[in-house]
CSV table of C-alpha atoms and ligand atoms in Angstrom, one decimal:
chain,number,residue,atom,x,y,z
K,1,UNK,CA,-99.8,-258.4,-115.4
K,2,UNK,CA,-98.3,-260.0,-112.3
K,3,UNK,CA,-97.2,-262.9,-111.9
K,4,UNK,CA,-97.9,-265.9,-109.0
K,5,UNK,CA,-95.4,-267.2,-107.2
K,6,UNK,CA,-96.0,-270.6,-109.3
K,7,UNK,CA,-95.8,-268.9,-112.5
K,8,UNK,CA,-92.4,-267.2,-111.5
K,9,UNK,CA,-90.5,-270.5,-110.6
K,10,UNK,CA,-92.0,-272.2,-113.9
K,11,UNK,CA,-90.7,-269.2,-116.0
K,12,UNK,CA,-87.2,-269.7,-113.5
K,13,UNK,CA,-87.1,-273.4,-114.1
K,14,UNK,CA,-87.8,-272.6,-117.9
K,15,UNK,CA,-84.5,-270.5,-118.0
K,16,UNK,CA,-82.5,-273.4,-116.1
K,17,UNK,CA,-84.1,-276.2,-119.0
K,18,UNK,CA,-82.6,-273.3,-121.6
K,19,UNK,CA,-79.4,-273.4,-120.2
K,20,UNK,CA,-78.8,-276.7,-120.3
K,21,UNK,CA,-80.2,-277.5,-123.6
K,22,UNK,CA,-80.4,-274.4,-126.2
K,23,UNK,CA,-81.1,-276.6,-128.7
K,24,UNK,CA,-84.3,-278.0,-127.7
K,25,UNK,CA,-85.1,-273.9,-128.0
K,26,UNK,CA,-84.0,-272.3,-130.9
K,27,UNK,CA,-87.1,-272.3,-133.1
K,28,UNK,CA,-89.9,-272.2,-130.3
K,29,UNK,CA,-91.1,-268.6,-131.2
K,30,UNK,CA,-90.1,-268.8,-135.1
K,31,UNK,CA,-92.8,-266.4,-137.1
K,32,UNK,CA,-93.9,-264.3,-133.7
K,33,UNK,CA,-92.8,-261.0,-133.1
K,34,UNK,CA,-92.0,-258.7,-130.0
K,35,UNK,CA,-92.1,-255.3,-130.0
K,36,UNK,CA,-89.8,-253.5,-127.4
K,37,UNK,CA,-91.0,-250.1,-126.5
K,38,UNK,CA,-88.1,-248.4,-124.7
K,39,UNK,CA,-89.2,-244.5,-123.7
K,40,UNK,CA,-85.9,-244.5,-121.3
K,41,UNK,CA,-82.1,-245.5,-122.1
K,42,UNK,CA,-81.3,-248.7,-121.1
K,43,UNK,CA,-78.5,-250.7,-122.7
K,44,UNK,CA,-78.4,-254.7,-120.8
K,45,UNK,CA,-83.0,-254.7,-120.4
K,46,UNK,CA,-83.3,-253.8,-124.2
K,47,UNK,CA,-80.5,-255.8,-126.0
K,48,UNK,CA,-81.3,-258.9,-123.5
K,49,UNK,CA,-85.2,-259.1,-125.0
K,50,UNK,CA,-83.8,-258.5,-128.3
K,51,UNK,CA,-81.1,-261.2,-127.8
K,52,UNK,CA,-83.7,-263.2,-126.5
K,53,UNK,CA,-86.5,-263.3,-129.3
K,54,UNK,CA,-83.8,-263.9,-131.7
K,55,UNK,CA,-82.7,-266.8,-129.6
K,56,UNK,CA,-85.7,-268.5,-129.7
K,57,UNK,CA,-85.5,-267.6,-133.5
K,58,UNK,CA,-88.6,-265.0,-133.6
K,59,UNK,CA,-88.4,-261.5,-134.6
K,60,UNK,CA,-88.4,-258.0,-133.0
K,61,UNK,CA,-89.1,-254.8,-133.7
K,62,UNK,CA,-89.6,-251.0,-131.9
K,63,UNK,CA,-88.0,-248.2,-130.8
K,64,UNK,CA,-85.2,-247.3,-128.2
K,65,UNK,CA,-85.8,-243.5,-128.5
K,66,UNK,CA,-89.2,-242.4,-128.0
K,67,UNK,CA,-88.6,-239.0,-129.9
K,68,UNK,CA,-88.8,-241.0,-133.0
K,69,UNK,CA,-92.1,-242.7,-132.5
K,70,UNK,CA,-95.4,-241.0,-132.2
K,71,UNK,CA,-95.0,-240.1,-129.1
K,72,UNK,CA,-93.3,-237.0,-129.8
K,73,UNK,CA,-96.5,-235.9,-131.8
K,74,UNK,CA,-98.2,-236.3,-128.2
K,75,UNK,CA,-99.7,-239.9,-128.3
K,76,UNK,CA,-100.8,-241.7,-125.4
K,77,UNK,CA,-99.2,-244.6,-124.0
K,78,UNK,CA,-102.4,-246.5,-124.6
K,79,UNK,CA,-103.1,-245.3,-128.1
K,80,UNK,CA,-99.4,-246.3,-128.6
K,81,UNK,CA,-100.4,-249.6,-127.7
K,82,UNK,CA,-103.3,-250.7,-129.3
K,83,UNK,CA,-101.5,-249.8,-132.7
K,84,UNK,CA,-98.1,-251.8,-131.8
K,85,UNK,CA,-100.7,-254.6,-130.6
K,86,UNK,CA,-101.8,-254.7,-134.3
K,87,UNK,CA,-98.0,-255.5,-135.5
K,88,UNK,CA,-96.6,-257.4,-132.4
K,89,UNK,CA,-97.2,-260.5,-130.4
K,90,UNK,CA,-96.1,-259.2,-127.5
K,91,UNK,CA,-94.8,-256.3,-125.9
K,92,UNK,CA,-91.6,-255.5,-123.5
K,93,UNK,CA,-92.6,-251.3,-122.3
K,94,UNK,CA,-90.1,-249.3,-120.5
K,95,UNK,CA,-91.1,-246.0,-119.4
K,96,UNK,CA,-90.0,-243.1,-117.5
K,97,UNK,CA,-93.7,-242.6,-116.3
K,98,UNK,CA,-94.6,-245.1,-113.5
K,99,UNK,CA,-97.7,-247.1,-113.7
K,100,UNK,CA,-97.2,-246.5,-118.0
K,101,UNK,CA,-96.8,-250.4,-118.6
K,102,UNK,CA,-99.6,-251.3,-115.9
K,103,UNK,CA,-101.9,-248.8,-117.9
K,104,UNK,CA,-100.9,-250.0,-121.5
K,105,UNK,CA,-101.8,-253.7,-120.1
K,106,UNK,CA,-105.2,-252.9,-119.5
K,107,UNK,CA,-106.0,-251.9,-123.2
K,108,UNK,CA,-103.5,-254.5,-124.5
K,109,UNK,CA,-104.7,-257.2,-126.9
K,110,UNK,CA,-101.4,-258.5,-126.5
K,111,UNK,CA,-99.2,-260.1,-123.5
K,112,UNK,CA,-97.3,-256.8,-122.0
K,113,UNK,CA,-94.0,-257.2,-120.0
K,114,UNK,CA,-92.8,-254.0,-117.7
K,115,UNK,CA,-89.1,-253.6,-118.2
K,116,UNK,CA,-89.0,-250.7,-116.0
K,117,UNK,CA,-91.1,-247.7,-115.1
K,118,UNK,CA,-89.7,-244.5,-113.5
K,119,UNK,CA,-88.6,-245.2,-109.8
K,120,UNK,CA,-91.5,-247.9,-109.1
K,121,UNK,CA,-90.3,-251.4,-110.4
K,122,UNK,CA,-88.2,-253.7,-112.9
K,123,UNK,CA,-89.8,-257.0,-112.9
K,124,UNK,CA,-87.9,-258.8,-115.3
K,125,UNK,CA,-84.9,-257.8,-113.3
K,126,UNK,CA,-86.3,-259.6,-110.5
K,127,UNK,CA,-86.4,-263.0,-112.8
K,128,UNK,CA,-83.1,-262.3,-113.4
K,129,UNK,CA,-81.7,-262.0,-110.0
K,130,UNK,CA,-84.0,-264.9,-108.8
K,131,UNK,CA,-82.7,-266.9,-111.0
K,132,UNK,CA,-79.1,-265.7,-110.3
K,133,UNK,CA,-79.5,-266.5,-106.3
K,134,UNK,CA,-80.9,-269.8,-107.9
K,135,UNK,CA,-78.1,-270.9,-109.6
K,136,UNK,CA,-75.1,-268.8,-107.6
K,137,UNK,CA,-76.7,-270.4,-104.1
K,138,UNK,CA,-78.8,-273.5,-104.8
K,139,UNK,CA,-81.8,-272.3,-103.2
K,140,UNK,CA,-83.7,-269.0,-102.2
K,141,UNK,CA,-85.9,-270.0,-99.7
K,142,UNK,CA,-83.9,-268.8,-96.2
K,143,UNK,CA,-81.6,-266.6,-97.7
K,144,UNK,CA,-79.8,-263.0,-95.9
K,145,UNK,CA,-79.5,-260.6,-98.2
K,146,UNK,CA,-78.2,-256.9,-98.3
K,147,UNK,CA,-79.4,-254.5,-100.0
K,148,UNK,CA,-77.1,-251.4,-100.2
K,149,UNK,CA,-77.1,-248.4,-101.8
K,150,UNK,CA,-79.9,-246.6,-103.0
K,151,UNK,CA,-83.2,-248.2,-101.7
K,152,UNK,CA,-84.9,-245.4,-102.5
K,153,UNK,CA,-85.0,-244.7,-106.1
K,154,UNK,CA,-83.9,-248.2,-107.2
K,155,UNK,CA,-86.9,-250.1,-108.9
K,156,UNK,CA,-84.9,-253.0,-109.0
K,157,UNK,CA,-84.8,-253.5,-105.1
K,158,UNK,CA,-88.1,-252.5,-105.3
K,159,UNK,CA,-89.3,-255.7,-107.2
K,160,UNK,CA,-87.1,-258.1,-105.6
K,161,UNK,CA,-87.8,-257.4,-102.6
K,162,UNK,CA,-91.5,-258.3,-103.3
K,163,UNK,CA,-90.5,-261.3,-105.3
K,164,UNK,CA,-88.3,-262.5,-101.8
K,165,UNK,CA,-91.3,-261.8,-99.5
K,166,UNK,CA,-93.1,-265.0,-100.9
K,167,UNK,CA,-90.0,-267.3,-100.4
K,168,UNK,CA,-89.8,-268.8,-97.0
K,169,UNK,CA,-87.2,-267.3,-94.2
K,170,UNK,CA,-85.9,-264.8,-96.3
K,171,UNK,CA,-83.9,-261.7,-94.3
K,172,UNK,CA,-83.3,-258.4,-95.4
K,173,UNK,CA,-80.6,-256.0,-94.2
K,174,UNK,CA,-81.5,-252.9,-95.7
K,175,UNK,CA,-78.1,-250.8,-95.8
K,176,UNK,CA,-78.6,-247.1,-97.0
K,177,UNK,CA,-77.4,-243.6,-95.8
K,178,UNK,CA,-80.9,-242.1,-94.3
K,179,UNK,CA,-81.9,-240.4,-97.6
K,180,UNK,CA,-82.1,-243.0,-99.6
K,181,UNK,CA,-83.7,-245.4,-97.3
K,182,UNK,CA,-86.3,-247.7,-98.9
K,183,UNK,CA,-89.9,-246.6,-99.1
K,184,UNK,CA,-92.5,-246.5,-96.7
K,185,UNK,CA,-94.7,-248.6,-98.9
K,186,UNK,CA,-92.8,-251.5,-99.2
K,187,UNK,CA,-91.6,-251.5,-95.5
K,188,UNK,CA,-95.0,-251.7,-94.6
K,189,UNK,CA,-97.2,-253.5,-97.2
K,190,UNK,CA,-94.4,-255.7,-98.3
K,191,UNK,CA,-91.7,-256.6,-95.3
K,192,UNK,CA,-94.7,-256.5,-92.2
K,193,UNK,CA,-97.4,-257.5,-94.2
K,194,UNK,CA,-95.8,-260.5,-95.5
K,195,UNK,CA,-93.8,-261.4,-92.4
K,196,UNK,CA,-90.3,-260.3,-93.9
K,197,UNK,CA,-87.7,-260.1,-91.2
K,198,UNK,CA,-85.6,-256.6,-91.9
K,199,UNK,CA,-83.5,-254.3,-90.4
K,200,UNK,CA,-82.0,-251.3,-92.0
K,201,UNK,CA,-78.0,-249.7,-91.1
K,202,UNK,CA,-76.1,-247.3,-92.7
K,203,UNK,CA,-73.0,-249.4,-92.1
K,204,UNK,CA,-71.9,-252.0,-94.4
K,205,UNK,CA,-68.8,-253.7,-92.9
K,206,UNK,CA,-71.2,-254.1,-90.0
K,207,UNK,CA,-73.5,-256.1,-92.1
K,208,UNK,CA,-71.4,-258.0,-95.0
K,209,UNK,CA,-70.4,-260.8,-92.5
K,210,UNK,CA,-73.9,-261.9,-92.2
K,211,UNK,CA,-75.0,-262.1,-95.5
K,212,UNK,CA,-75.9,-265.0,-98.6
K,213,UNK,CA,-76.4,-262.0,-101.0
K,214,UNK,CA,-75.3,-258.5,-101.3
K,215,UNK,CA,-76.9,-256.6,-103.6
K,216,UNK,CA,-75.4,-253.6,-104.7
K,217,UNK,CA,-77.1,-250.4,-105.9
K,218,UNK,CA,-76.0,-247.4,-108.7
K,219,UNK,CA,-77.6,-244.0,-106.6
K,220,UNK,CA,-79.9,-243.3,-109.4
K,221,UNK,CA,-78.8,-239.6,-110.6
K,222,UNK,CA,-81.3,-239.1,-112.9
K,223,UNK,CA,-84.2,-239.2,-110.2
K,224,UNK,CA,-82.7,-236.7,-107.7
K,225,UNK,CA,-84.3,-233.2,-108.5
K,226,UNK,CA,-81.4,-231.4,-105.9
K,227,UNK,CA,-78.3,-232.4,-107.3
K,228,UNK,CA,-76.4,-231.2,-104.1
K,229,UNK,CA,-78.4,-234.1,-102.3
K,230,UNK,CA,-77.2,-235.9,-105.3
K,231,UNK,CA,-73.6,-235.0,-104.8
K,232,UNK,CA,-74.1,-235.4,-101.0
K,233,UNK,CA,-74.9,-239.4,-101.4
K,234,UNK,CA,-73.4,-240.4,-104.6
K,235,UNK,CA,-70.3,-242.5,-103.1
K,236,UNK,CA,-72.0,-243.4,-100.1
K,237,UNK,CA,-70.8,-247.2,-100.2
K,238,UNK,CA,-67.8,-248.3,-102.3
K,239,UNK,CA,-67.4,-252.1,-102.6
K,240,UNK,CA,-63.5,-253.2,-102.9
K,241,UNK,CA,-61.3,-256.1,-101.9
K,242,UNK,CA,-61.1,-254.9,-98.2
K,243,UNK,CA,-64.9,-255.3,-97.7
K,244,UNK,CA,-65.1,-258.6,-99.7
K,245,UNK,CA,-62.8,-260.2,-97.2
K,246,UNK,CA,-65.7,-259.3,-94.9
K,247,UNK,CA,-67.6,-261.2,-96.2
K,248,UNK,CA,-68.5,-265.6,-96.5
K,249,UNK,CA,-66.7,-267.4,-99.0
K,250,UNK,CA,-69.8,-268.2,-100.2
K,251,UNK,CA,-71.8,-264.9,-100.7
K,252,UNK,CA,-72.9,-263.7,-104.0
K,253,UNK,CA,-72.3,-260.1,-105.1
K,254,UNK,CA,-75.1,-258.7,-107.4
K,255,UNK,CA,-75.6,-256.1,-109.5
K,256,UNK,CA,-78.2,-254.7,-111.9
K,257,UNK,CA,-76.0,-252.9,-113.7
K,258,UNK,CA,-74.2,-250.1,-114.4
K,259,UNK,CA,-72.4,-249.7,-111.8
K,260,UNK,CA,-71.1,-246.5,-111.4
K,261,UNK,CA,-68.2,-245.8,-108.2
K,262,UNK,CA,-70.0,-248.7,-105.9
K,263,UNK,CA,-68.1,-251.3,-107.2
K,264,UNK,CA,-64.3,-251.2,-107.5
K,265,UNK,CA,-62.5,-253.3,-110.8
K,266,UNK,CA,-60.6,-254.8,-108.2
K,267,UNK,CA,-64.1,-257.4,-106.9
K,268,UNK,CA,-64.6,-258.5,-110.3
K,269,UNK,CA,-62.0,-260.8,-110.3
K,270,UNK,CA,-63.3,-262.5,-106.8
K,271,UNK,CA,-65.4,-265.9,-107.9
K,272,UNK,CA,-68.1,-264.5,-105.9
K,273,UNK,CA,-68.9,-261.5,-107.9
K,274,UNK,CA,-72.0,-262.3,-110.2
K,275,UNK,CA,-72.7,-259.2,-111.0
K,276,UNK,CA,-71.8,-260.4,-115.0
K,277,UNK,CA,-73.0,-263.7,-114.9
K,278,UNK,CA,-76.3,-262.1,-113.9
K,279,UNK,CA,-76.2,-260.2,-117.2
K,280,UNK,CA,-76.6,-263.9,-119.0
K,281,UNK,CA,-79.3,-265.0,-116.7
K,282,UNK,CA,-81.2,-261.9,-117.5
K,283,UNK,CA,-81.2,-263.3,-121.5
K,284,UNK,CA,-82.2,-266.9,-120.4
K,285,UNK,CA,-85.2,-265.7,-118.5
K,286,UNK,CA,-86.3,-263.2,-120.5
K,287,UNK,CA,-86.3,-266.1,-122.9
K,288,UNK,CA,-88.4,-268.0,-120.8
K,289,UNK,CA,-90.8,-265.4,-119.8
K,290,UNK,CA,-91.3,-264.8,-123.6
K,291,UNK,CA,-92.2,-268.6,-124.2
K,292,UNK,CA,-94.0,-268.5,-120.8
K,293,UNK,CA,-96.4,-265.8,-121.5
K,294,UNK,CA,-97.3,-266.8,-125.2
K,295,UNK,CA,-98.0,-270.2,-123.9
K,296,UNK,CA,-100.5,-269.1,-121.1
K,297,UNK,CA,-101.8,-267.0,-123.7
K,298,UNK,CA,-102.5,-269.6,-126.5
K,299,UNK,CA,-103.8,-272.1,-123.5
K,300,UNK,CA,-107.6,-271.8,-122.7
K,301,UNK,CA,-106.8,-273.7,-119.8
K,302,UNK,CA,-104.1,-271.3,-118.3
K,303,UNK,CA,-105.9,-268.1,-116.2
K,304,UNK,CA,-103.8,-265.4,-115.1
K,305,UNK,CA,-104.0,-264.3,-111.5
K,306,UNK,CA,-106.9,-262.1,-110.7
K,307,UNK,CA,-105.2,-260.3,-108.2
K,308,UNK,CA,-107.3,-257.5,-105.6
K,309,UNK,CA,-109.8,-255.5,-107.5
K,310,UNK,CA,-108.8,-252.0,-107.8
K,311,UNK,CA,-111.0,-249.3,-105.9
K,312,UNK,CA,-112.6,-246.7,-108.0
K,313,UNK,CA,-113.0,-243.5,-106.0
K,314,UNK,CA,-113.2,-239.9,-107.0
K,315,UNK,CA,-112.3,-238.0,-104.1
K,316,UNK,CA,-108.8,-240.0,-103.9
K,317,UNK,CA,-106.1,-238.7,-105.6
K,318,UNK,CA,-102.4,-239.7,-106.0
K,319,UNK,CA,-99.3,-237.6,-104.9
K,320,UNK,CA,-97.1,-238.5,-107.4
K,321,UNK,CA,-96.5,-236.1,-110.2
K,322,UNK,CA,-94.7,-239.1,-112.0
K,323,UNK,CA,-97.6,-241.4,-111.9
K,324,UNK,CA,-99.4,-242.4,-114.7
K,325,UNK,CA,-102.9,-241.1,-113.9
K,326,UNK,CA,-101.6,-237.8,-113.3
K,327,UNK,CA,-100.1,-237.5,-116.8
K,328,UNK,CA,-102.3,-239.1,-119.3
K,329,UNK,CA,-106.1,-239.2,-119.4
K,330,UNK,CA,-105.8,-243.1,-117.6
K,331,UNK,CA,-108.6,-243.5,-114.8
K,332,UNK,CA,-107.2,-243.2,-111.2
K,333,UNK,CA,-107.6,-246.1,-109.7
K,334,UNK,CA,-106.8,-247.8,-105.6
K,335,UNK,CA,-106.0,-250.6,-103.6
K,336,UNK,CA,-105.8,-250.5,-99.5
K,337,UNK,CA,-102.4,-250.6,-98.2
K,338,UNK,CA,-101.7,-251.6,-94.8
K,339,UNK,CA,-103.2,-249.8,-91.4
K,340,UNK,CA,-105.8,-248.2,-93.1
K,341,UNK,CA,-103.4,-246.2,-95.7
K,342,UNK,CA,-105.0,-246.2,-99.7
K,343,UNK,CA,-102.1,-246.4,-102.2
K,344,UNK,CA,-102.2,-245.6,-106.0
K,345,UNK,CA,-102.8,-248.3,-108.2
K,346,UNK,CA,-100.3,-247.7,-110.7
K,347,UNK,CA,-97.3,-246.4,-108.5
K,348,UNK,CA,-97.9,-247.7,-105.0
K,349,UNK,CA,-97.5,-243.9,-104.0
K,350,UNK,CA,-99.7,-242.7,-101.0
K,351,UNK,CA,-103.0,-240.8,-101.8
K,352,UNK,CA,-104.2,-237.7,-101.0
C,401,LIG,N1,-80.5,-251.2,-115.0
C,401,LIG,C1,-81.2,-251.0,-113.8
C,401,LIG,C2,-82.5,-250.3,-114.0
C,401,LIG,O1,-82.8,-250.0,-115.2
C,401,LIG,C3,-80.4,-250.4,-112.6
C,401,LIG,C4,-79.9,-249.0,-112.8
C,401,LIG,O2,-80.2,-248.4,-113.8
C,401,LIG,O3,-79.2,-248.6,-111.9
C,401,LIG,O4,-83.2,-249.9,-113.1
């Protein structure tokens, strides 16, 4: 489910009242459970939910290796569902296959969060770096921030980048070597469609100086299917002491995590890397969104957004081999891009 902009700075607000006072915190989600579904490795997204529900003294249970769950017997994402909706109050789904948490939502009895699927998008990351730039800046609203490595596979620029484009006077400075640009889609449907002034270089000292926030990037191996291209892009940007000095003395370094070669040992010692305080934050809102989204759940009063309709039409198809409705039995389903275009409603990819 998505969420509104209003819902996203409650849940971010949430996380800054669990900060300051724990306390108040620690029994809130005593005798519920959350099930985390993790179908692709992942080390800081998984132990952060688990940390999380035990935090707010609840319990958790699941599976960090799909080949011991059903799936390996060839179960559907969505069958997989409805049964873990029968032991779990809510469920955190990463998946390799993009659009998987968007489809298992949609059968769901129970609230389900995305914590990653394939190339397409890491919400909860975005709560996590919101509420980073929050509490590293002060504020979000008119921020510059650089995005730099690889745009194209990284979900979690993916997300943010959305997230950003309903703050006020955000910039983006899109830094990339020209195969790893950032997507079509969200250039047009996200950046123009929402007003988002961007720009895109391939060189980084060029564009540190001007910057609130720069957002560093892993080049996300295991998506490339040419590992020469691979090879070809891997250290495309390297962050170390000389570049910081580039940069304000008050800009924020972030990081999802790992890093790889993009950021030397040398910048972690600079008071304006975040990159592991951003690690905590991703526990304190995860805690939040877990408290958030029972709450709206148990409150007749509380609707979710709506959102667009999706578009139902056979003689669409989507491109991408990765998507969802191309690899289960899960209906295709639409929604209009920008200038015409149709997108996939479970991957954003373009449609044939
Ligand atoms: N941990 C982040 C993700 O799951 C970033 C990365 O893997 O590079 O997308």
């Amino acid at each position: 489910m998505d969420l509104s902009k209003e819902e996203t700075d409650q849940i971010i607000a949430m996380a800054e009242d669990i900060i300051a006072d724990r306390s108040r915190y620690e029994s809130l989600m005593a005798h519920r459970k959350l099930a985390t579904l993790f179908y692709e490795p992942s080390t800081r997204t998984r132990l952060s939910f688990t940390s999380a529900m035990m935090e707010l003294g609840g319990n958790v249970l699941g599976f960090s290796d799909a080949k011991s769950s059903s799936v390996s017997k060839g179960e559907t994402v969505q069958d997989t569902i409805r049964v873990v909706g029968c032991f779990a109050d809510i469920i955190a789904m990463r998946h390799y296959i993009e659009g998987a948490p968007l489809a298992a939502a949609e059968v769901s009895r129970v609230p389900i969060i995305n914590a990653g699927d394939g190339s397409h998008s890491h919400p909860t990351q975005t709560l996590t770096d919101l509420l980073t730039i929050k509490r590293e800046l002060g504020h979000i609203d008119g921020i510059t921030i650089g995005f730099c490595g690889d745009l194209r596979f990284g979900r979690t620029v993916h997300s943010l980048i959305k997230a950003l484009s309903r703050y006020s006077g955000v910039k983006v400075v899109l830094i990339a070597p020209d195969e790893l640009r950032l997507p079509d889609y969200i250039k047009q449907d996200v950046c123009e469609s929402m007003g988002v002034e961007y720009r895109e270089t391939d060189n980084l000292d060029e564009a540190i100086p001007e910057l609130d926030v720069l957002y560093m990037t892993r080049v996300q191996k295991e998506r490339f299917l040419d590992e020469d291209e691979f090879d070809r892009v891997k250290d495309s940007f390297i962050l170390d002491a000389r570049r910081m000095g580039l940069g304000k003395p008050t800009m924020a370094v972030l990081h999802p995590l790992p890093r790889v070669n993009e950021i030397l040992p040398e910048v972690d010692a600079d008071p304006r890397a975040a990159y592991f305080r951003q690690v905590e934050n991703g526990k304190f809102v995860r805690m939040a969104l877990i408290s958030k989204l029972l709450q709206w759940k148990d409150d007749p009063e509380h609707t979710m957004p709506k959102g667009e309709e999706p578009i139902l039409d056979p003689t669409l198809h989507c491109s991408n081999a990765k998507c969802i409705c191309n690899q289960e039995h899960v209906q295709p389903r639409f929604r209009k891009g920008t200038g015409g275009t149709m997108r996939c409603w479970y991957c954003d990819s373009k449609v044939k």
